[in-house]
Amino acid sequence: MPASVRSWFPHPWREWRILDVWCFPSVIFKVFNANDANGQVTSKWREYELIVYVRSVFVAKSSSIAPDKIYDKSVLKPFPGFERKLHELDLNYLCNKNNIAEIEENVKRRKLNGDIKLIHELFARIQSAENGGEKDLLIEQLSEEALKIPNKLKPGLGDEPELMRYVGEKKTFSFSPKTFENLTKINGILRTEKLGHLTGRRSYFLCGALSQLEEAIVNFTVNHLYERGFQLVSVPDILPASVIEGCGMTTRGERNQVYRLDNQLYKTGTEWGDEICLSGTSEMALAALLAHESCSNGPIPSGELPLRICAVSRCYRAEVSSVATERGLYRVHEFTKVEMFGACPPDESAQLANELVSIEEEILTALGLHARVLQMGAADLGPQAYYKVDIEAWMPGRATSGSKEKEEEFGWGEVSSCSDCTDFQSRRLGIHYADRNGNRHLLHTVNGTAAAIPRLLIAILETHQREDKTIEIPNALRPFMNGCDTISPSQKVIDIKPLPVSLRSRS
Amino acid sequence: MLYMPYKRKKYHHGDTHLKKQWRTKRRKRDLDEINEDMKVENAQKLLNQEVDLDKPGFAQFYCIHCARYFIDDHALKDHFKTKVHKRRLKALELEPYTIEESERAAGKGSFEPAKKRKIETQPIDELEKNVALRGIPLNVKSLKRMWDFQEGVRANRNQLEDKRFELAKAIKDLMSRGTDDVEVEKLKILAQKVKREIKVVTSSLWDLENKVMPKLLSLPNVLHTRTPLKTEKILHTYLDIPQGKQALSHVDIGNSLGILKVIGPLCYFLKNEGVKFELGLVQYLANYLRSKGFVQFSNPDFVKSLVVEGCGFDHEDPMMSFILKRDNSDDVDENNPNRLHLTGGASITPFCSYFAKHVLKDPLPVKLFASGRSYSPSALQINGSLVKSCQASAVQLFVALSNCPNVEDTMFDDLLADLINAYENLGYHFKVSYVPPSKMSSWECLRASFQMYSLFSQSYVEVGNLSMCSDFVSKRLLMYYQNPDKRVDFMRFVTGTVLSVPKVLACVLEDPINLHDGKLMLPLPAERKKRESVDLKRKRTKR
């Protein structure tokens, strides 16, 4: 405990009556003095900043625990089981001189900044170094660098996306299809304007029918996945940096997509990456759940594999974009998503990934959308993916919003993707399974989007519009909307107008 | 003959025979007893006594320090100005004599001088009472003094401005006449002096405002007459309290059923039936509210400090809402106080953001609800549990009303009845009660709390609430509505978390009646019927 904090406490310790010890953000102590000397103030409270954790609620006066013991860091785990697992990195592969060229090319093609040469240099120095502090430091440094090296690439993968197949038919219109913004403007089912200073830039409200449509898509997708034998899981949205990094997202540096809590106020230990982040996709939490289970209950028995899990969650992404076509709901900071996650023995991951892609196609077909399936090129892959399949839906309104030549470029919008991460995530988080003989092996993980709401809403509204701006609801969703079959443009949901100037000034 | 009054022979109070002096018939409370009375919990009891027809003023106007009842508010306030009362305050300043002190005097321990305290008359002001009842550490009197001082400075500045204006006018007049350069020069010097003075006063006024305004913004909403002052007032109960004891907490039970995994204070996972419970409950409430004419919203989870403060929360308190790192906000500026917070879509803040700085043109009431997440670090503790989870799936309702207290009261009652109905359909024991000010947020003027019983902790847990806000928030965030006659006015609103899923799940898991064959029974009406029939069967077989 810092001396500055210690000085706050009167001694001896036992006389200090702490009714409630709160944990976590820099440890806040709320100390309630039931009565003040003059009987005026009902309660007094004070906050102290401590960097350590407090194990449990206690009353110091009545318990015999010495307060110093409570700050024992070894017993305090804000995120037990979510620690970084550096020792499982594949150093045999990374430190083999024959692989330098391959890894270097991989890093270059993905446009990442891992440095394999530095790793080899460090490795050589470790070998010659004597045991002791310096060697430990070098090992630490080596692990940090090794974390930056991406997953292997699927052999034969090009740099550019490659079309695999089309799903559904492209709908022809007898009129010029309207854009999503245009369709939602009249009846106020979407609000994106004048929100920057209130709920943050690029935030949005879905109102009335659009919000109901969101709920319907989520329920339809979850039902569909449940029938396909997926396990339902509800996940936390707030995770330590160690998990986010273990899944292949960077949390440091200027350009990153991760929202983080203020680390001056909320603290964790270095084992968890020192920061608390908001999850960008439920894939992260699901991977963390498997990691926790295989760490606390032992490796997952092979009889349970392959695991098929799905989760509905909110996703938070700090990405910014100033591209005009990505205005409105196309690229947003927060949205609801149904995510599929699979885990299987190494030789089955390709098969499982194919299954996820086919489920994605089924869902899009049921929603009456036209889409194309693309095998993504190396340049578009994150560090975690061995390969990735994207599905882009046709958005007729967006297609016609630009010039005729740019129709193809604007019209396709990514709505879901599926990546095979092989053992990249399992190594970093420690996800194991036990084969029939009880031997531990690393699992392979696969993830795919079942439904990402904002872009699906764009695709559905633009595809199923009529000339009078009425939206037809796809048959599959009607049971989830109390049988409602259209969204009418004439029914205004909430009618608000900006404050007139006369009322804006305030004394 | 002129009337001559009786001349007293004894000039001193209490100058009477000892027999009378030592009688206990008219004995007042002693100073050490009064010292005991001044402690907050006792003081609160004494200041809010039950009606007693035998006491003066039916025991409603009591002076703690003098231990006297008065007949009305006027008499009490007059008493505070009297010499008797002031003398009593002075007498109470010295700490009472204790056994410990006598022991010290006898040589046990060393001498400690008795402490002196500053005693102030009990708060008479509504606002002071409100602040005291809510337990907000704020000195209203000093705040008032600061405000008066600030307004004094402001008046001073206005005077100076007027003076400058007059001088400028005079100079202009003289210049236009084109005479007397010396006179103009004199006036100019004077004007410069005034200008400099204005500069100084204005900057000090800004400093003052920076100090005073945040404190003013932390003043709470007025209290509704229905708000109980001391203890919860139960409005409604449904079914009996679950009996018996539960040795395991919901965390252990959920874990053994394979539906819940709590990891540390921040994370928990629901699996299988747990997720069905969560999704089903939210969907049931959404359907219920839609059938009652509510419009569904999907809200953003982030909100800026501006709105957090507007809703009466301390936007700098990291335990009030999750504060995001600066470089995640749109503004990287170190000193920008308008930061990004994570509160969740199912909370009061996004609804207020929606209407802030806007005029609602629809006829009132406008009934809205949102299902989604709600994040709150205030409940965070090291031993993770669902009751104190900082992430929850929840349903929040928000009803915008015209600026009329009666309308607000009736709507509140209607909504309360609707919610009670929705809860009864779930078939769990619950109670609804008004909570005292100490348990309310500063923006609330009345809060009805829905509570379920946790068998493990043997206590009630708040799983939902409905609160009345009057126009407290709308005045701060400029939330207006338009009357049919086109006039604009501040809206009132009633809002509340209809239900917080993890808390309900915690209570449900701890009651063995809800578990059947090692599975959690879902609360949907059809399921409940099945459960009841199972219960009947069980009873029959027992017989």
GROMACS .gro file of C-alpha atoms in nm, chain B residues 188-484:
model
  297
  695LYS     CA    1  -1.184   5.905  -2.067
  696ILE     CA    2  -0.946   5.838  -1.779
  697LEU     CA    3  -1.243   5.758  -1.562
  698ALA     CA    4  -1.386   5.525  -1.826
  699GLN     CA    5  -1.054   5.339  -1.851
  700LYS     CA    6  -1.048   5.293  -1.478
  701VAL     CA    7  -1.399   5.153  -1.479
  702LYS     CA    8  -1.308   4.923  -1.766
  703ARG     CA    9  -1.013   4.782  -1.577
  704GLU     CA   10  -1.228   4.729  -1.274
  705ILE     CA   11  -1.487   4.543  -1.480
  706LYS     CA   12  -1.217   4.313  -1.608
  707VAL     CA   13  -1.106   4.222  -1.258
  708VAL     CA   14  -1.458   4.174  -1.128
  709THR     CA   15  -1.561   3.964  -1.428
  710SER     CA   16  -1.269   3.726  -1.394
  711SER     CA   17  -1.339   3.681  -1.025
  712LEU     CA   18  -1.703   3.623  -1.108
  713TRP     CA   19  -1.605   3.344  -1.346
  714ASP     CA   20  -1.388   3.187  -1.080
  715LEU     CA   21  -1.679   3.202  -0.841
  716GLU     CA   22  -1.918   3.051  -1.092
  717ASN     CA   23  -1.676   2.767  -1.154
  718LYS     CA   24  -1.684   2.693  -0.785
  719VAL     CA   25  -2.051   2.747  -0.713
  720MET     CA   26  -2.227   2.610  -1.020
  721PRO     CA   27  -2.113   2.246  -0.993
  722LYS     CA   28  -2.229   2.249  -0.632
  723LEU     CA   29  -2.562   2.395  -0.730
  724LEU     CA   30  -2.600   2.123  -0.992
  725SER     CA   31  -2.547   1.859  -0.725
  726LEU     CA   32  -2.854   1.980  -0.533
  727PRO     CA   33  -3.120   1.709  -0.534
  728ASN     CA   34  -3.472   1.702  -0.670
  729VAL     CA   35  -3.760   1.795  -0.438
  730LEU     CA   36  -3.920   1.510  -0.247
  731HIS     CA   37  -4.267   1.388  -0.335
  732THR     CA   38  -4.516   1.395  -0.049
  733ARG     CA   39  -4.556   1.017  -0.083
  734THR     CA   40  -4.189   0.950  -0.015
  735PRO     CA   41  -4.153   0.794   0.331
  736LEU     CA   42  -3.894   0.971   0.543
  737LYS     CA   43  -3.755   0.693   0.754
  738THR     CA   44  -3.828   0.341   0.644
  739GLU     CA   45  -3.966   0.170   0.338
  740LYS     CA   46  -4.340   0.180   0.295
  741ILE     CA   47  -4.473  -0.144   0.152
  742LEU     CA   48  -4.739  -0.098  -0.116
  743HIS     CA   49  -4.797  -0.448  -0.240
  744THR     CA   50  -4.686  -0.803  -0.181
  745TYR     CA   51  -4.749  -1.109  -0.393
  746LEU     CA   52  -4.734  -1.466  -0.256
  747ASP     CA   53  -4.556  -1.554   0.068
  748ILE     CA   54  -4.190  -1.508   0.150
  749PRO     CA   55  -4.004  -1.828   0.058
  750GLN     CA   56  -3.944  -2.016   0.380
  751GLY     CA   57  -3.643  -2.207   0.499
  752LYS     CA   58  -3.273  -2.154   0.456
  753GLN     CA   59  -3.049  -2.189   0.157
  754ALA     CA   60  -2.693  -2.295   0.232
  755LEU     CA   61  -2.566  -2.230  -0.120
  756SER     CA   62  -2.557  -1.900  -0.300
  757HIS     CA   63  -2.694  -1.865  -0.653
  758VAL     CA   64  -2.336  -1.867  -0.784
  759ASP     CA   65  -2.280  -2.222  -0.658
  760ILE     CA   66  -2.627  -2.342  -0.753
  761GLY     CA   67  -2.601  -2.196  -1.104
  762ASN     CA   68  -2.257  -2.347  -1.145
  763SER     CA   69  -2.374  -2.694  -1.045
  764LEU     CA   70  -2.672  -2.671  -1.281
  765GLY     CA   71  -2.433  -2.569  -1.559
  766ILE     CA   72  -2.619  -2.249  -1.636
  767LEU     CA   73  -2.408  -1.984  -1.469
  768LYS     CA   74  -2.039  -1.911  -1.443
  769VAL     CA   75  -1.926  -1.611  -1.243
  770ILE     CA   76  -1.568  -1.504  -1.307
  771GLY     CA   77  -1.444  -1.228  -1.085
  772PRO     CA   78  -1.639  -0.914  -1.018
  773LEU     CA   79  -1.682  -0.802  -1.379
  774CYS     CA   80  -1.763  -1.108  -1.581
  775TYR     CA   81  -2.032  -1.368  -1.573
  776PHE     CA   82  -2.156  -1.611  -1.834
  777LEU     CA   83  -2.503  -1.758  -1.863
  778LYS     CA   84  -2.543  -2.088  -2.040
  779ASN     CA   85  -2.830  -2.306  -2.166
  780GLU     CA   86  -3.140  -2.250  -1.945
  781GLY     CA   87  -2.978  -1.937  -1.806
  782VAL     CA   88  -2.975  -1.776  -2.150
  783LYS     CA   89  -3.327  -1.896  -2.225
  784PHE     CA   90  -3.433  -1.737  -1.898
  785GLU     CA   91  -3.264  -1.410  -1.994
  786LEU     CA   92  -3.392  -1.391  -2.352
  787GLY     CA   93  -3.737  -1.518  -2.257
  788LEU     CA   94  -3.785  -1.274  -1.972
  789VAL     CA   95  -3.679  -0.974  -2.181
  790GLN     CA   96  -3.904  -1.083  -2.465
  791TYR     CA   97  -4.199  -1.140  -2.232
  792LEU     CA   98  -4.164  -0.788  -2.094
  793ALA     CA   99  -4.122  -0.641  -2.442
  794ASN     CA  100  -4.442  -0.809  -2.555
  795TYR     CA  101  -4.622  -0.699  -2.241
  796LEU     CA  102  -4.516  -0.337  -2.277
  797ARG     CA  103  -4.601  -0.334  -2.649
  798SER     CA  104  -4.949  -0.458  -2.562
  799LYS     CA  105  -4.981  -0.162  -2.323
  800GLY     CA  106  -4.908   0.082  -2.605
  801PHE     CA  107  -4.536   0.136  -2.547
  802VAL     CA  108  -4.309   0.213  -2.843
  803GLN     CA  109  -3.987   0.016  -2.863
  804PHE     CA  110  -3.646   0.186  -2.882
  805SER     CA  111  -3.293   0.057  -2.932
  806ASN     CA  112  -3.066   0.298  -2.754
  807PRO     CA  113  -2.695   0.373  -2.776
  808ASP     CA  114  -2.488   0.251  -2.481
  809PHE     CA  115  -2.253   0.545  -2.467
  810VAL     CA  116  -2.334   0.885  -2.332
  811LYS     CA  117  -2.138   1.206  -2.277
  812SER     CA  118  -2.065   1.366  -1.939
  813LEU     CA  119  -2.307   1.644  -2.025
  814VAL     CA  120  -2.602   1.407  -2.003
  815VAL     CA  121  -2.466   1.219  -1.702
  816GLU     CA  122  -2.445   1.546  -1.513
  817GLY     CA  123  -2.782   1.658  -1.646
  818CYS     CA  124  -2.937   1.348  -1.494
  819GLY     CA  125  -2.805   1.450  -1.156
  820PHE     CA  126  -2.517   1.203  -1.134
  821ASP     CA  127  -2.162   1.299  -1.050
  822HIS     CA  128  -1.998   1.262  -1.389
  823GLU     CA  129  -1.649   1.249  -1.240
  824ASP     CA  130  -1.729   0.964  -1.003
  825PRO     CA  131  -1.587   0.642  -1.150
  826MET     CA  132  -1.828   0.441  -0.936
  827MET     CA  133  -2.133   0.612  -1.086
  828SER     CA  134  -2.072   0.515  -1.448
  829PHE     CA  135  -1.789   0.358  -1.642
  830ILE     CA  136  -1.567   0.635  -1.779
  831LEU     CA  137  -1.382   0.559  -2.100
  832LYS     CA  138  -1.028   0.649  -2.182
  833ARG     CA  139  -0.979   0.991  -2.331
  834ASP     CA  140  -0.842   0.877  -2.665
  835ASN     CA  141  -1.161   0.679  -2.722
  836SER     CA  142  -1.374   0.989  -2.696
  837ASP     CA  143  -1.401   1.201  -3.005
  838ASP     CA  144  -1.203   1.470  -2.831
  839VAL     CA  145  -0.851   1.384  -2.731
  840ASP     CA  146  -0.816   1.717  -2.553
  841GLU     CA  147  -0.676   1.655  -2.204
  842ASN     CA  148  -0.891   1.920  -2.042
  843ASN     CA  149  -1.219   1.857  -2.213
  844PRO     CA  150  -1.457   1.763  -1.933
  845ASN     CA  151  -1.714   1.619  -2.173
  846ARG     CA  152  -1.601   1.257  -2.169
  847LEU     CA  153  -1.754   0.936  -2.292
  848HIS     CA  154  -1.935   0.710  -2.044
  849LEU     CA  155  -2.072   0.360  -2.073
  850THR     CA  156  -2.416   0.339  -1.915
  851GLY     CA  157  -2.603   0.098  -2.141
  852GLY     CA  158  -2.913   0.139  -2.352
  853ALA     CA  159  -3.147   0.023  -2.077
  854SER     CA  160  -3.090   0.320  -1.850
  855ILE     CA  161  -3.227   0.669  -1.803
  856THR     CA  162  -2.943   0.856  -1.978
  857PRO     CA  163  -3.002   0.761  -2.344
  858PHE     CA  164  -3.372   0.851  -2.322
  859CYS     CA  165  -3.283   1.190  -2.181
  860SER     CA  166  -3.027   1.234  -2.460
  861TYR     CA  167  -3.296   1.160  -2.716
  862PHE     CA  168  -3.515   1.446  -2.597
  863ALA     CA  169  -3.238   1.685  -2.487
  864LYS     CA  170  -3.240   2.018  -2.671
  865HIS     CA  171  -3.547   1.910  -2.866
  866VAL     CA  172  -3.919   1.982  -2.863
  867LEU     CA  173  -4.155   1.684  -2.863
  868LYS     CA  174  -4.449   1.754  -3.090
  869ASP     CA  175  -4.653   1.437  -3.028
  870PRO     CA  176  -4.954   1.449  -2.795
  871LEU     CA  177  -4.855   1.332  -2.447
  872PRO     CA  178  -4.812   1.090  -2.282
  873VAL     CA  179  -4.543   0.934  -2.501
  874LYS     CA  180  -4.463   0.586  -2.371
  875LEU     CA  181  -4.129   0.431  -2.465
  876PHE     CA  182  -3.927   0.131  -2.360
  877ALA     CA  183  -3.592  -0.019  -2.449
  878SER     CA  184  -3.447  -0.358  -2.381
  879GLY     CA  185  -3.073  -0.391  -2.369
  880ARG     CA  186  -2.777  -0.369  -2.138
  881SER     CA  187  -2.725  -0.160  -1.832
  882TYR     CA  188  -2.378  -0.109  -1.691
  883SER     CA  189  -2.311   0.022  -1.345
  884PRO     CA  190  -1.984   0.002  -1.154
  885SER     CA  191  -2.139   0.113  -0.826
  886ALA     CA  192  -2.242  -0.238  -0.734
  887LEU     CA  193  -1.903  -0.380  -0.800
  888GLN     CA  194  -1.746  -0.608  -0.543
  889ILE     CA  195  -1.463  -0.852  -0.539
  890ASN     CA  196  -1.679  -1.159  -0.488
  891GLY     CA  197  -1.865  -1.172  -0.815
  892SER     CA  198  -2.236  -1.232  -0.789
  893LEU     CA  199  -2.540  -1.168  -1.002
  894VAL     CA  200  -2.696  -0.940  -0.744
  895LYS     CA  201  -2.405  -0.700  -0.765
  896SER     CA  202  -2.315  -0.758  -1.127
  897CYS     CA  203  -2.207  -0.451  -1.315
  898GLN     CA  204  -2.353  -0.569  -1.643
  899ALA     CA  205  -2.718  -0.659  -1.672
  900SER     CA  206  -2.975  -0.729  -1.938
  901ALA     CA  207  -3.264  -0.508  -1.848
  902VAL     CA  208  -3.577  -0.337  -1.974
  903GLN     CA  209  -3.613   0.035  -1.915
  904LEU     CA  210  -3.932   0.234  -1.961
  905PHE     CA  211  -3.968   0.607  -2.009
  906VAL     CA  212  -4.295   0.797  -2.019
  907ALA     CA  213  -4.291   1.163  -2.119
  908LEU     CA  214  -4.570   1.369  -1.959
  909SER     CA  215  -4.702   1.721  -1.968
  910ASN     CA  216  -4.585   1.959  -1.697
  911CYS     CA  217  -4.864   1.894  -1.451
  912PRO     CA  218  -4.810   1.719  -1.116
  913ASN     CA  219  -5.156   1.557  -1.111
  914VAL     CA  220  -5.103   1.396  -1.450
  915GLU     CA  221  -4.770   1.265  -1.328
  916ASP     CA  222  -4.926   1.117  -1.013
  917THR     CA  223  -5.202   0.932  -1.197
  918MET     CA  224  -4.964   0.805  -1.467
  919PHE     CA  225  -4.727   0.682  -1.198
  920ASP     CA  226  -5.009   0.485  -1.035
  921ASP     CA  227  -5.120   0.340  -1.369
  922LEU     CA  228  -4.768   0.232  -1.458
  923LEU     CA  229  -4.717   0.084  -1.113
  924ALA     CA  230  -5.034  -0.123  -1.155
  925ASP     CA  231  -4.917  -0.239  -1.499
  926LEU     CA  232  -4.576  -0.343  -1.369
  927ILE     CA  233  -4.727  -0.522  -1.070
  928ASN     CA  234  -4.945  -0.715  -1.313
  929ALA     CA  235  -4.641  -0.802  -1.527
  930TYR     CA  236  -4.453  -0.928  -1.220
  931GLU     CA  237  -4.749  -1.131  -1.093
  932ASN     CA  238  -4.762  -1.315  -1.425
  933LEU     CA  239  -4.412  -1.442  -1.356
  934GLY     CA  240  -4.536  -1.624  -1.049
  935TYR     CA  241  -4.256  -1.533  -0.809
  936HIS     CA  242  -4.283  -1.375  -0.466
  937PHE     CA  243  -4.212  -1.002  -0.470
  938LYS     CA  244  -4.293  -0.686  -0.282
  939VAL     CA  245  -4.325  -0.328  -0.394
  940SER     CA  246  -4.240  -0.041  -0.164
  941TYR     CA  247  -4.162   0.328  -0.165
  942VAL     CA  248  -3.804   0.377  -0.048
  943PRO     CA  249  -3.682   0.654   0.183
  944PRO     CA  250  -3.472   0.943   0.043
  945SER     CA  251  -3.147   0.791   0.167
  946LYS     CA  252  -3.186   0.518  -0.096
  947MET     CA  253  -3.287   0.745  -0.382
  948SER     CA  254  -3.084   0.902  -0.660
  949SER     CA  255  -3.070   1.278  -0.654
  950TRP     CA  256  -3.294   1.313  -0.963
  951GLU     CA  257  -3.576   1.108  -0.814
  952CYS     CA  258  -3.860   1.258  -0.618
  953LEU     CA  259  -4.035   0.927  -0.560
  954ARG     CA  260  -3.909   0.574  -0.612
  955ALA     CA  261  -4.110   0.255  -0.599
  956SER     CA  262  -3.883  -0.043  -0.570
  957PHE     CA  263  -3.970  -0.399  -0.679
  958GLN     CA  264  -3.792  -0.648  -0.456
  959MET     CA  265  -3.749  -1.022  -0.458
  960TYR     CA  266  -3.628  -1.235  -0.171
  961SER     CA  267  -3.285  -1.395  -0.170
  962LEU     CA  268  -3.296  -1.706   0.045
  963PHE     CA  269  -2.920  -1.730   0.077
  964SER     CA  270  -2.865  -1.380   0.213
  965GLN     CA  271  -3.211  -1.379   0.380
  966SER     CA  272  -3.283  -1.033   0.251
  967TYR     CA  273  -3.470  -0.854  -0.021
  968VAL     CA  274  -3.297  -0.753  -0.343
  969GLU     CA  275  -3.418  -0.471  -0.563
  970VAL     CA  276  -3.485  -0.619  -0.907
  971GLY     CA  277  -3.670  -0.331  -1.064
  972ASN     CA  278  -3.796   0.018  -0.991
  973LEU     CA  279  -4.020   0.298  -1.108
  974SER     CA  280  -3.925   0.658  -1.039
  975MET     CA  281  -4.084   0.994  -1.072
  976CYS     CA  282  -3.858   1.271  -1.189
  977SER     CA  283  -4.082   1.581  -1.221
  978ASP     CA  284  -3.905   1.838  -1.442
  979PHE     CA  285  -3.569   1.819  -1.264
  980VAL     CA  286  -3.378   1.665  -1.556
  981SER     CA  287  -3.571   1.829  -1.837
  982LYS     CA  288  -3.483   2.174  -1.705
  983ARG     CA  289  -3.116   2.086  -1.707
  984LEU     CA  290  -3.113   1.918  -2.047
  985LEU     CA  291  -3.375   2.141  -2.212
  986MET     CA  292  -3.628   1.869  -2.285
  987TYR     CA  293  -3.939   2.046  -2.409
  988TYR     CA  294  -4.280   1.944  -2.539
  989GLN     CA  295  -4.539   2.133  -2.737
  990ASN     CA  296  -4.890   2.190  -2.603
  991PRO     CA  297  -5.186   2.154  -2.840
   0.00000   0.00000   0.00000
